[in-house]
Amino acid sequence: MGKLDQALVEYEIASELNPTNGDADDELRSTRNKLRAKVAVAREGKTELQTMIERARDLAPPGLDLPQA
């Protein structure tokens, strides 16, 4: 249902109550990965990371500024 925060709490509790349950551990790991991958998308349809990478490409390396002429 997309409620990853709530699912994470539930899987953590299940894992603590029954540490030998491999299914709970798998779901806990999967939910954590989904939360890490969740990235806000900027107005232009790009992720924050994509925007930062494009901005960094346009910057001159420090100390290597070339004369304008």
PDB file of N, CA and C in Angstrom, residues 39 41-42 44-57:
ATOM      1  N   VAL A  39      13.195   8.735  -3.605  1.00  0.00           N
ATOM      2  CA  VAL A  39      13.823  10.039  -3.792  1.00  0.00           C
ATOM      3  C   VAL A  39      12.767  11.020  -4.292  1.00  0.00           C
ATOM      4  N   VAL A  41      11.200  13.935  -6.384  1.00  0.00           N
ATOM      5  CA  VAL A  41      11.424  14.376  -7.755  1.00  0.00           C
ATOM      6  C   VAL A  41      11.196  15.880  -7.823  1.00  0.00           C
ATOM      7  N   ALA A  42      12.107  16.575  -8.480  1.00  0.00           N
ATOM      8  CA  ALA A  42      12.025  18.027  -8.619  1.00  0.00           C
ATOM      9  C   ALA A  42      10.937  18.401  -9.625  1.00  0.00           C
ATOM     10  N   GLU A  44      11.083  19.701 -12.525  1.00  0.00           N
ATOM     11  CA  GLU A  44      11.381  19.397 -13.932  1.00  0.00           C
ATOM     12  C   GLU A  44      11.346  17.899 -14.223  1.00  0.00           C
ATOM     13  N   GLY A  45      10.924  17.103 -13.274  1.00  0.00           N
ATOM     14  CA  GLY A  45      10.857  15.666 -13.494  1.00  0.00           C
ATOM     15  C   GLY A  45      12.165  14.952 -13.242  1.00  0.00           C
ATOM     16  N   LYS A  46      13.134  15.641 -12.660  1.00  0.00           N
ATOM     17  CA  LYS A  46      14.427  15.046 -12.367  1.00  0.00           C
ATOM     18  C   LYS A  46      14.547  14.857 -10.859  1.00  0.00           C
ATOM     19  N   THR A  47      15.287  13.835 -10.459  1.00  0.00           N
ATOM     20  CA  THR A  47      15.527  13.643  -9.042  1.00  0.00           C
ATOM     21  C   THR A  47      16.525  14.686  -8.557  1.00  0.00           C
ATOM     22  N   GLU A  48      16.597  14.822  -7.258  1.00  0.00           N
ATOM     23  CA  GLU A  48      17.530  15.783  -6.678  1.00  0.00           C
ATOM     24  C   GLU A  48      18.962  15.429  -7.058  1.00  0.00           C
ATOM     25  N   LEU A  49      19.267  14.141  -7.080  1.00  0.00           N
ATOM     26  CA  LEU A  49      20.610  13.693  -7.445  1.00  0.00           C
ATOM     27  C   LEU A  49      20.927  14.043  -8.898  1.00  0.00           C
ATOM     28  N   GLN A  50      19.986  13.827  -9.806  1.00  0.00           N
ATOM     29  CA  GLN A  50      20.213  14.165 -11.210  1.00  0.00           C
ATOM     30  C   GLN A  50      20.461  15.662 -11.378  1.00  0.00           C
ATOM     31  N   THR A  51      19.711  16.473 -10.657  1.00  0.00           N
ATOM     32  CA  THR A  51      19.885  17.922 -10.732  1.00  0.00           C
ATOM     33  C   THR A  51      21.269  18.321 -10.237  1.00  0.00           C
ATOM     34  N   MET A  52      21.726  17.717  -9.139  1.00  0.00           N
ATOM     35  CA  MET A  52      23.051  18.035  -8.598  1.00  0.00           C
ATOM     36  C   MET A  52      24.156  17.620  -9.564  1.00  0.00           C
ATOM     37  N   ILE A  53      24.010  16.469 -10.196  1.00  0.00           N
ATOM     38  CA  ILE A  53      25.028  15.996 -11.141  1.00  0.00           C
ATOM     39  C   ILE A  53      25.128  16.949 -12.335  1.00  0.00           C
ATOM     40  N   GLU A  54      23.977  17.357 -12.871  1.00  0.00           N
ATOM     41  CA  GLU A  54      23.997  18.281 -14.011  1.00  0.00           C
ATOM     42  C   GLU A  54      24.603  19.620 -13.629  1.00  0.00           C
ATOM     43  N   ARG A  55      24.300  20.097 -12.429  1.00  0.00           N
ATOM     44  CA  ARG A  55      24.859  21.369 -11.972  1.00  0.00           C
ATOM     45  C   ARG A  55      26.374  21.255 -11.807  1.00  0.00           C
ATOM     46  N   ALA A  56      26.855  20.124 -11.304  1.00  0.00           N
ATOM     47  CA  ALA A  56      28.292  19.926 -11.110  1.00  0.00           C
ATOM     48  C   ALA A  56      29.030  19.840 -12.443  1.00  0.00           C
ATOM     49  N   ARG A  57      28.399  19.286 -13.463  1.00  0.00           N
ATOM     50  CA  ARG A  57      29.029  19.201 -14.789  1.00  0.00           C
ATOM     51  C   ARG A  57      29.285  20.583 -15.381  1.00  0.00           C
TER      52      ARG A  57
END
